[in-house]
Amino acid sequence: QVQLVESGGGLVQAGGSLRLSCAASGRTFSYAMGWFRQPPGKEREFVATYSRTGASTRYADSVKGRFTLSRDNAKNTVYLQMNSLKPEDTAVYYCAASTGFAPVLPPNYDYWGQGTQVTVSS
């Protein structure tokens, strides 16, 4: 079992930055750790993920060059640094864990956090 708790969301102006945190408990070292988001009225979409080994990352094209993953293994925490935020980044952001290698589809993730709201004003 893995429990995930996101934090760090909030309201920011376009061009600003936020850092989201995902604190994990349980056996997290054997899971791919991903971030997804769900804009208002839309489906949940892939943002970024660490591979199960932790050695590689994948990003959605819409966030490449602006968002960066990092992790602190001692704290069992994964971070999503979000820079140059745009109004279209507004969404509820979710952290998730998967037994797959580095999946990008929500059904391939086994555990989810409760989500944290990010709102980017223009």
Short mmCIF file of C-alpha atoms in Angstrom, two decimals, residues 3-7 20-24 33-35 75-80 95-96:
data_model
loop_
_atom_site.label_atom_id
_atom_site.label_comp_id
_atom_site.label_asym_id
_atom_site.label_seq_id
_atom_site.Cartn_x
_atom_site.Cartn_y
_atom_site.Cartn_z
CA GLN A 3 -0.42 6.73 0.64
CA LEU A 4 0.16 10.00 -1.19
CA VAL A 5 -0.41 13.55 0.06
CA GLU A 6 0.03 16.56 -2.23
CA SER A 7 0.67 20.10 -1.10
CA LEU A 20 4.17 21.01 -5.57
CA SER A 21 5.13 18.29 -3.13
CA CYS A 22 3.98 14.70 -2.96
CA ALA A 23 4.76 13.00 0.33
CA ALA A 24 4.55 9.24 0.10
CA MET A 33 5.78 8.39 -9.40
CA GLY A 34 3.73 10.61 -11.63
CA TRP A 35 1.89 13.92 -11.71
CA LYS A 75 11.87 12.16 2.81
CA ASN A 76 9.98 9.92 0.37
CA THR A 77 8.88 13.08 -1.40
CA VAL A 78 8.59 13.95 -5.06
CA TYR A 79 8.45 17.58 -6.18
CA LEU A 80 7.09 19.28 -9.27
CA CYS A 95 0.29 12.72 -7.51
CA ALA A 96 0.09 9.03 -8.38
#
